[in-house]
Coordinates of C-alpha atoms in Angstrom, one line a residue:
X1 CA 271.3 104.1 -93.2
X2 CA 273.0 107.4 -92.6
X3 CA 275.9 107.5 -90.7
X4 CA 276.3 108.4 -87.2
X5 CA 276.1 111.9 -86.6
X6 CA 278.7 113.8 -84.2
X7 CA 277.6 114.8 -81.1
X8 CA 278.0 118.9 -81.4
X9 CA 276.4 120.3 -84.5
X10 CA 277.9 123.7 -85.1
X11 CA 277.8 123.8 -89.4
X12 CA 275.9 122.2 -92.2
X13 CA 279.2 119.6 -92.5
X14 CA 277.9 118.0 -89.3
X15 CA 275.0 117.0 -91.1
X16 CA 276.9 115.7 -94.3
X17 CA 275.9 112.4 -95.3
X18 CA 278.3 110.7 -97.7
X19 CA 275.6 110.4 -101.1
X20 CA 276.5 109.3 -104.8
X21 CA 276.2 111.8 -107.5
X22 CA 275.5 111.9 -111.4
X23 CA 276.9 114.5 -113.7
X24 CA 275.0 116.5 -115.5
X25 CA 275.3 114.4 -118.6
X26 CA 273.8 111.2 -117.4
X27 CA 270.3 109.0 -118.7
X28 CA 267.5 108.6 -116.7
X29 CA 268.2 104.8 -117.3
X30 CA 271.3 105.6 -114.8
X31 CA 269.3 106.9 -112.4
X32 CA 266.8 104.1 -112.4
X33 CA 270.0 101.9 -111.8
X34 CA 271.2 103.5 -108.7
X35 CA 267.6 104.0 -107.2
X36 CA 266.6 100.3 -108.1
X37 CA 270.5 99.2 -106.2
X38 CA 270.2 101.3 -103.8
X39 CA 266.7 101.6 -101.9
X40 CA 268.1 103.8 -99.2
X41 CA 269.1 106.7 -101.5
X42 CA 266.2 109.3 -101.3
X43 CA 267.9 111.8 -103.5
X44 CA 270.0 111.6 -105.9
X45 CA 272.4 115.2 -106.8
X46 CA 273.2 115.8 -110.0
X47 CA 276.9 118.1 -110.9
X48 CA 278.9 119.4 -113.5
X49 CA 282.7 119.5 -113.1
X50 CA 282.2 118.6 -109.5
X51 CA 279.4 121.5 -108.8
X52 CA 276.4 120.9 -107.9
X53 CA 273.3 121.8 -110.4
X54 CA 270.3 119.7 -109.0
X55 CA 268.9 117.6 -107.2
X56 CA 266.5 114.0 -108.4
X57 CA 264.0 112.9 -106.2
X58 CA 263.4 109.2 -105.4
X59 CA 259.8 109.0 -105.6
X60 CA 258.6 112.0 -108.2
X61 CA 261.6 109.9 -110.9
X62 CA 259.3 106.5 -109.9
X63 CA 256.2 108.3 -109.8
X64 CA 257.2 109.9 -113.3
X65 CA 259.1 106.5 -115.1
X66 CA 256.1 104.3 -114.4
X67 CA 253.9 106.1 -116.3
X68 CA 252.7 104.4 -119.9
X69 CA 255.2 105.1 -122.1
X70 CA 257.9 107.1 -120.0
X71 CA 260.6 104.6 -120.4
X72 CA 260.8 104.6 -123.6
X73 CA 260.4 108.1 -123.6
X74 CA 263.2 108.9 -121.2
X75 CA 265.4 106.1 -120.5
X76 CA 267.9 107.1 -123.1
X77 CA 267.7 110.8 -122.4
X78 CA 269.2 113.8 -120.2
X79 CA 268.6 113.0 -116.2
X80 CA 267.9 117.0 -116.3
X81 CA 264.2 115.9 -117.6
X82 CA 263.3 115.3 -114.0
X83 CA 265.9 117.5 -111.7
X84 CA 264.9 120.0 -110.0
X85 CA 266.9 122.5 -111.0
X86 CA 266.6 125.0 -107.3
X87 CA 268.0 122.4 -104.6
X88 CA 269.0 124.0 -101.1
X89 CA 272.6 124.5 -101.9
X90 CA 274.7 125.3 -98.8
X91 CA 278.4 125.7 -97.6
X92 CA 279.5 123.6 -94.9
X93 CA 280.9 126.5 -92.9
X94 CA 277.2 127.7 -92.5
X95 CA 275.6 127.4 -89.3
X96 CA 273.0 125.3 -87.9
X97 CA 271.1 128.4 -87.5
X98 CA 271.3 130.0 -90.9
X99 CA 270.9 126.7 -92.3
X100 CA 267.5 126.4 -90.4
X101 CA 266.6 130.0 -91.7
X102 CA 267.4 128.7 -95.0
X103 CA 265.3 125.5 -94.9
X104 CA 262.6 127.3 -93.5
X105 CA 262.6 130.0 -96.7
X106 CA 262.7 127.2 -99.1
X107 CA 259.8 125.2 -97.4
X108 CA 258.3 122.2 -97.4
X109 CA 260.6 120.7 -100.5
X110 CA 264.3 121.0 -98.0
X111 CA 263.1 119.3 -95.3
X112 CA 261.5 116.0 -97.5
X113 CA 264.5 116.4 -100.1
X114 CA 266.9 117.2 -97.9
X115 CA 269.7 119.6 -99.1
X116 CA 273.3 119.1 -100.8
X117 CA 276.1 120.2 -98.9
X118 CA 279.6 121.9 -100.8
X119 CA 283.0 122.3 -99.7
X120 CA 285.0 125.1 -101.5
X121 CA 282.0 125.1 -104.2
X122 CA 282.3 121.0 -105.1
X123 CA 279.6 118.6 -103.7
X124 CA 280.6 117.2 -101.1
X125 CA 277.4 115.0 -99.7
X126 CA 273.8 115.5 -98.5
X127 CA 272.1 116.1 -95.7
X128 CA 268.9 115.3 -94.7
X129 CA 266.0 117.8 -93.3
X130 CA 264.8 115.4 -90.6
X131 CA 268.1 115.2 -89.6
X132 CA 268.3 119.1 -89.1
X133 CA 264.7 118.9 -87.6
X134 CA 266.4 116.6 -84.9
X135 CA 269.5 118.8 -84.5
X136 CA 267.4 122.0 -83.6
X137 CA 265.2 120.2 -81.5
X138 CA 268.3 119.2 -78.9
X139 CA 270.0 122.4 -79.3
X140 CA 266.7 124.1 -78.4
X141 CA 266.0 121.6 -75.5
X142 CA 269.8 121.9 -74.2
X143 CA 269.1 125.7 -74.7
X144 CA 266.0 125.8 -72.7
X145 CA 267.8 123.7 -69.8
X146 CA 270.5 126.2 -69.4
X147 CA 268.0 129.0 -69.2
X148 CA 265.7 127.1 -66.3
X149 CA 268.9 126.4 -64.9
X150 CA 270.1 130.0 -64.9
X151 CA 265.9 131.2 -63.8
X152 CA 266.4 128.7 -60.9
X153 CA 269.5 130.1 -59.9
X154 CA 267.8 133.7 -60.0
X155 CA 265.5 132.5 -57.8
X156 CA 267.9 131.6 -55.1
X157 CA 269.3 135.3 -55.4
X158 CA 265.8 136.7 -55.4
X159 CA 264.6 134.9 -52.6
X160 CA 268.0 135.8 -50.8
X161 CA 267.4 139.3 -51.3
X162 CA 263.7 139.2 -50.0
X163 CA 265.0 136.9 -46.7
X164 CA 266.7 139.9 -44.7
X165 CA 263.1 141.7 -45.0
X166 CA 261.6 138.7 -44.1
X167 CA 264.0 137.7 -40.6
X168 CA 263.7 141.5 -39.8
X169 CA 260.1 141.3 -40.0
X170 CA 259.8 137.9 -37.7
X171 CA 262.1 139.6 -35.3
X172 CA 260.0 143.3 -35.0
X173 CA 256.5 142.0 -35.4
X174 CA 255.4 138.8 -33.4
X175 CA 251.9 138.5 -35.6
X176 CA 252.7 139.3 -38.6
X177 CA 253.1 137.7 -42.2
X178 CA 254.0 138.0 -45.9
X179 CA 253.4 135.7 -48.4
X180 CA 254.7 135.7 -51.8
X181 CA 254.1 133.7 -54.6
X182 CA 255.6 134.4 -58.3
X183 CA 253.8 133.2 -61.2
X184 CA 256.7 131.9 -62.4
X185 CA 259.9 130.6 -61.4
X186 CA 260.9 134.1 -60.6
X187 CA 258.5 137.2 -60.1
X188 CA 258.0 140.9 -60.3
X189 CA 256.6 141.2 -56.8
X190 CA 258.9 142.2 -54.1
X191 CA 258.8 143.3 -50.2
X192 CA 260.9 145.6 -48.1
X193 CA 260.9 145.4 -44.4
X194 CA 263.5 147.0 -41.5
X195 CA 263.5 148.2 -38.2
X196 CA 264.8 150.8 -36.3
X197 CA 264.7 152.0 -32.9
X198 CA 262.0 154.4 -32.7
X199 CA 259.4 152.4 -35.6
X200 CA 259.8 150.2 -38.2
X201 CA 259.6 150.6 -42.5
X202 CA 257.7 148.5 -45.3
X203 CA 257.5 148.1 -48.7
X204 CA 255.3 146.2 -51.3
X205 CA 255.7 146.6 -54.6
X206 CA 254.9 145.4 -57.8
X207 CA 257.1 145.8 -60.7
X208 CA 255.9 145.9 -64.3
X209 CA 255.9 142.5 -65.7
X210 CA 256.5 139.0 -64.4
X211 CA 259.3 136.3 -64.7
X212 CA 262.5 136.8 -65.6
X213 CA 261.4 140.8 -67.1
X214 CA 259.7 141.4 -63.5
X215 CA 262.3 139.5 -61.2
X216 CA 264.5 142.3 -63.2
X217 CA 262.8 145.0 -62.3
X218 CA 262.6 144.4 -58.8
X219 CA 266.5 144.1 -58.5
X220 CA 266.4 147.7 -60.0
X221 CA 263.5 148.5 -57.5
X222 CA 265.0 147.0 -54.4
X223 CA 268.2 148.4 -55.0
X224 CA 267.0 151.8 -55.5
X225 CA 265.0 151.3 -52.2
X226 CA 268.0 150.5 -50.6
X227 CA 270.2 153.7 -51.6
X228 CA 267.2 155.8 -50.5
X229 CA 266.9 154.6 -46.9
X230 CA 270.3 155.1 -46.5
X231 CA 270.8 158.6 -47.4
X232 CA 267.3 160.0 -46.4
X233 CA 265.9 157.5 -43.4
X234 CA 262.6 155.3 -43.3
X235 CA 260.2 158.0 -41.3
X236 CA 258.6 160.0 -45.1
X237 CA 257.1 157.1 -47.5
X238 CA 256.4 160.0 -49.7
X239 CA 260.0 161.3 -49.6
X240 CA 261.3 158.0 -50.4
X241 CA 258.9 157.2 -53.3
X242 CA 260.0 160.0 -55.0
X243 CA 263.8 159.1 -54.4
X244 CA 262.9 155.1 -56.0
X245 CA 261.3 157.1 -58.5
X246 CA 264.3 159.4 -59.4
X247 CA 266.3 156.0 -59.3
X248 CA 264.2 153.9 -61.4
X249 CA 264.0 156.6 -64.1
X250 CA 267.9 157.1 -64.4
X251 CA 268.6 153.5 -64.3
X252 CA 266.2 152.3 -67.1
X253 CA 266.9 155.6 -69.1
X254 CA 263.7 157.3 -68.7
X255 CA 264.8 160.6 -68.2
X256 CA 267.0 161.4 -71.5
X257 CA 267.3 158.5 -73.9
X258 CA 269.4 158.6 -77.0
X259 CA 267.5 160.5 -79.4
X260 CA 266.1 162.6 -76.5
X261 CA 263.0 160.1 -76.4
X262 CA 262.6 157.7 -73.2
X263 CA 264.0 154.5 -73.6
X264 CA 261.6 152.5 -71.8
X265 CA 258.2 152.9 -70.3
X266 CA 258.4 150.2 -67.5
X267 CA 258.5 151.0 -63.2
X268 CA 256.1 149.7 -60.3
X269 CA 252.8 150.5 -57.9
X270 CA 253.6 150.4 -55.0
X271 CA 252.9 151.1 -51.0
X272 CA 256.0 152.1 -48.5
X273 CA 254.5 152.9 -44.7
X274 CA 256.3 154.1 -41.8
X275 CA 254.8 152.9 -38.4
X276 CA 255.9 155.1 -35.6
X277 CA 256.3 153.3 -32.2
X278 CA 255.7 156.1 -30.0
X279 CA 252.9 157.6 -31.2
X280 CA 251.0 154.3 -33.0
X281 CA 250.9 156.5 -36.4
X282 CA 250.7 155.0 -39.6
X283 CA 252.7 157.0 -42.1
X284 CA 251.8 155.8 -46.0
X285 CA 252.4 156.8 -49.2
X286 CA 251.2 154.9 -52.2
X287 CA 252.0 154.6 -56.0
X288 CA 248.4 153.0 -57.4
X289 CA 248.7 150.6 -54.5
X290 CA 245.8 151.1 -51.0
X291 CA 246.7 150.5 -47.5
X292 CA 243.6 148.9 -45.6
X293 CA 243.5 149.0 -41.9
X294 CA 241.0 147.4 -39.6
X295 CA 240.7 149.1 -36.2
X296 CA 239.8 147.0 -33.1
X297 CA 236.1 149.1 -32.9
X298 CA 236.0 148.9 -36.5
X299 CA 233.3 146.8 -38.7
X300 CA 234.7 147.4 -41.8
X301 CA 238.1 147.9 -43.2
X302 CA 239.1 151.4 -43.6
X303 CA 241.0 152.0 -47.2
X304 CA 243.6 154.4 -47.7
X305 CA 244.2 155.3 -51.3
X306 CA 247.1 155.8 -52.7
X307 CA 248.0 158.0 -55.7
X308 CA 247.4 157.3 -59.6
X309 CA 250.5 157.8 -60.4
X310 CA 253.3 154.7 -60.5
X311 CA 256.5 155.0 -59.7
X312 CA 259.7 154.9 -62.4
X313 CA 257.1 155.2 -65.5
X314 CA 257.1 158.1 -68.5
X315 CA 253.8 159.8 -67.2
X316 CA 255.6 160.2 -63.9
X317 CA 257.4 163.5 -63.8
X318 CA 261.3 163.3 -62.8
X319 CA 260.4 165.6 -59.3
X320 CA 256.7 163.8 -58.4
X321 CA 255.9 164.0 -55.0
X322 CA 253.7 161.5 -53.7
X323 CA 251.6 162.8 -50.4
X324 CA 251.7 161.3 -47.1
X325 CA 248.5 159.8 -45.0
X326 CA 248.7 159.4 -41.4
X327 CA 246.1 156.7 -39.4
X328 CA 246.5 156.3 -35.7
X329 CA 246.8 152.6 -34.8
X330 CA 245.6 152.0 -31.4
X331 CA 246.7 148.3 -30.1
X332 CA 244.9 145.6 -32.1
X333 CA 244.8 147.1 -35.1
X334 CA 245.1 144.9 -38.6
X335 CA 247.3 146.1 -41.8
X336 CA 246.7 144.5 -44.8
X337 CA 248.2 145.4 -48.4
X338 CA 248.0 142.9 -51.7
X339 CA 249.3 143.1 -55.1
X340 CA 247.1 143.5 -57.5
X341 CA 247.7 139.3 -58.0
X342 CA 245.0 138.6 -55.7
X343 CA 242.3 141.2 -57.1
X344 CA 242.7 140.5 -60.6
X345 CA 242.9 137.0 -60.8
X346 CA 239.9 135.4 -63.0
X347 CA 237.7 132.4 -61.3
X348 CA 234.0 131.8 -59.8
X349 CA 231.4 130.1 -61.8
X350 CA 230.8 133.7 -63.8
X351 CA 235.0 134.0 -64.7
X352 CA 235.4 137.1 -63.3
X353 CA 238.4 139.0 -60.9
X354 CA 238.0 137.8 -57.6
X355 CA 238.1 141.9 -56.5
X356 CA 238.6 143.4 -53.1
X357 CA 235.0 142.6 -51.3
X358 CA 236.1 138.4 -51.2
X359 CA 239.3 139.6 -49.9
X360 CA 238.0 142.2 -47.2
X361 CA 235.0 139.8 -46.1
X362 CA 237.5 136.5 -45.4
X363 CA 239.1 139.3 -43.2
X364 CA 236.6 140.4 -41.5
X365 CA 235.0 136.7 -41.3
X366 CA 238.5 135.8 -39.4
X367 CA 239.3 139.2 -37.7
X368 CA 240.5 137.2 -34.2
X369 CA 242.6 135.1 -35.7
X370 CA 246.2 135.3 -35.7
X371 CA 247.8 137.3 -39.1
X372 CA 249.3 133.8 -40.3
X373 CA 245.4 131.9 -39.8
X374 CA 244.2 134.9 -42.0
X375 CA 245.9 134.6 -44.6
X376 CA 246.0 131.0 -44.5
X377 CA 241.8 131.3 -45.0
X378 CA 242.0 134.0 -47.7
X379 CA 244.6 131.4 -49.3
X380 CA 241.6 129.2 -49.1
X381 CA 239.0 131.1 -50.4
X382 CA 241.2 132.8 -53.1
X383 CA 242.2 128.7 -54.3
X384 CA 238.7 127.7 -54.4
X385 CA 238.0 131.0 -56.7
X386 CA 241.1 130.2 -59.0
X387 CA 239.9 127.1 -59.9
X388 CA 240.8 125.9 -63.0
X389 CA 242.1 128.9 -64.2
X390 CA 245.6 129.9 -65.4
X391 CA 247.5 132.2 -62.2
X392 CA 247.7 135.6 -63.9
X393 CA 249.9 137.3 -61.6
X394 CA 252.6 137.3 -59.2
X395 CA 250.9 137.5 -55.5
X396 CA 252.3 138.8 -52.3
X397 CA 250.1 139.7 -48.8
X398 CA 251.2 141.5 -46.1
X399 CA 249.2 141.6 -43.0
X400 CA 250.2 142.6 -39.7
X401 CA 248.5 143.0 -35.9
X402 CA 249.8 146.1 -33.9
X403 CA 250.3 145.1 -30.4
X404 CA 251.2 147.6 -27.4

């Protein structure tokens, strides 16, 4: 039995199993002894003047001794004939991490043998590969907890950062929603809603990547959103796109990196819209992200593209300007802007992205209903095309009824 290992496994002298040793000098007929006395001994070290020099395996010496003859071959003979002479030799100052490096370079042979274990060069005991297999498991799985503990927490300051946009939102529009759903724990999606007293301003956006990367980039996003409404006001989308995009660049490093190259090639599409109270205009600007409007007279959704070019990445210039589109938006109207979430996700009998027509048609199919029913039926109809299959993307919907 080994002994009882301590709890927190910070060297290879945790894992030190107290293990009898031969020197270097010693018969094979010794080494039948100890094996034959004691069954629990898998491996059997072999030193000279307290250093270890090999290592004997259990079941190869067996394996080796029962053969016709070997006895009387070996029994009076140099325990070397059947040592192997390379064991896993480690200090016990070395970590759990380099000692799993280690065991992984010398294969399959340190985690059946195990490994011997030295202090200031002298053996000092053994310890056992299953054992270290074991170790790493529950470091790894305490590791792991702390990081979905530390996701989860990011997810309370995500979703507290998206709330203002969200109250503001319930208290300007009276039919209007946004639904967002990460991937993950955390996404790469965000939103960006505030009113003032002549109109009221939006954002969507999608950031590059998802999880814990994406949730990142949004903070970066967001923030940068943030500084630009301050200093130049809600009423230019364009303007303000290419203020995010300015920010984005000099925050990630995109503009001059250390060796004059960029440091990163991440940013986000997005669509920021200005609605005018007064006058029922529409302002949009968009970054590889469409607006889609459906007038009251309307039988089809009308699509306003935005530019091909994203916001924060290396193929954006530093002084972009994205252009403006104006719609009128007589009383009735219907705004609705999606990620790219709900267009590329894979389903349907033929495994293919569900695509913009399933989306606009489940509008169009519910046009009279209340912005909250609509999306709740293009939840439904984008569920049943999912299926089976894996969520690809962080999703967010916005869609919103003008009323007089």
């Amino acid at each position: 039995m080994h002994p009882k290992l301590p709890k927190d496994h910070k060297c290879a002298g945790d894992l030190c199993n107290e293990a009898p040793a031969i020197s270097l000098d010693s018969t094979n007929t010794l080494v039948m002894e100890i094996f034959t006395a004691q069954r629990d001994v898998v491996c059997l070290a072999v030193v000279e003047d307290s250093r270890p020099v090999g290592l004997i395996n259990r079941n190869i010496f067996l394996s080796q001794m029962s053969k016709p003859f070997h006895r009387e071959l070996y029994d009076k003979k140099s325990c070397i004939a059947f040592m192997d002479k390379e064991p896993l030799i480690v200090d016990a100052e070395m970590s759990i991490e380099e000692l799993t490096f280690k065991t992984v370079e010398y294969g399959e042979k340190a985690l059946a043998d195990g490994f011997i274990v030295t202090r200031n060069g002298s053996f000092a005991g053994l310890g056992n590969g299953l054992q270290l297999m074991a170790v790493v498991a529950a470091m790894q799985a305490e590791k792991n907890r702390q990081m979905m503990q530390s996701i989860e927490y990011a997810s309370v300051i995500q979703r507290a950062m998206l709330r203002a946009s969200r109250d503001a939102l319930a208290l300007t529009l009276d039919d209007a929603t946004l639904l967002w759903e990460p991937r993950d724990v955390v996404g790469g999606d965000f939103y960006h809603f505030c009113a003032y007293p002549t109109g009221w301003f939006g954002a969507i956006a999608d950031c590059t990547g998802h999880g814990v990367p994406g949730a990142f980039m949004t903070l970066i996003a967001s923030s940068s959103l943030t500084q630009a409404l301050t200093q130049i006001g809600p009423s230019d989308p364009g303007h303000l796109l290419s203020a995010v995009n300015r920010g984005v660049k000099g925050l990630l490093g995109q503009v001059n990196g250390l060796d004059g190259t960029p440091e990163s090639d991440d940013g986000l599409d997005a669509a920021f819209f200005w609605f005018d109270s007064a006058t029922h205009v529409l302002s949009f600007a968009g970054a590889r992200m469409s607006l889609n409007v459906l007038k009251p007279d309307a039988d089809e959704l009308e699509t306003i593209a935005g530019q091909r070019i994203g916001v924060g990445y290396v193929d954006s210039g530093l002084d972009y300007s994205w252009t403006v589109s104006t719609v009128h938006m007589p009383p009735g109207s219907l705004i609705f802007i999606a990620t790219d979430g709900l267009t590329d996700q894979i389903g349907g009998p033929k495994k293919i992205a569900f695509g913009k027509r399933k989306a606009f048609k489940t509008i169009l199919e519910h046009r009279d209903k209340s912005s909250t029913l609509i999306c709740e039926e293009l939840q439904r109809t984008f569920a049943a095309w999912q299926g089976e299959q894996t969520r690809r993307d962080d999703l967010t919907l916005f869609c919103a009824r003008i009323r007089n």
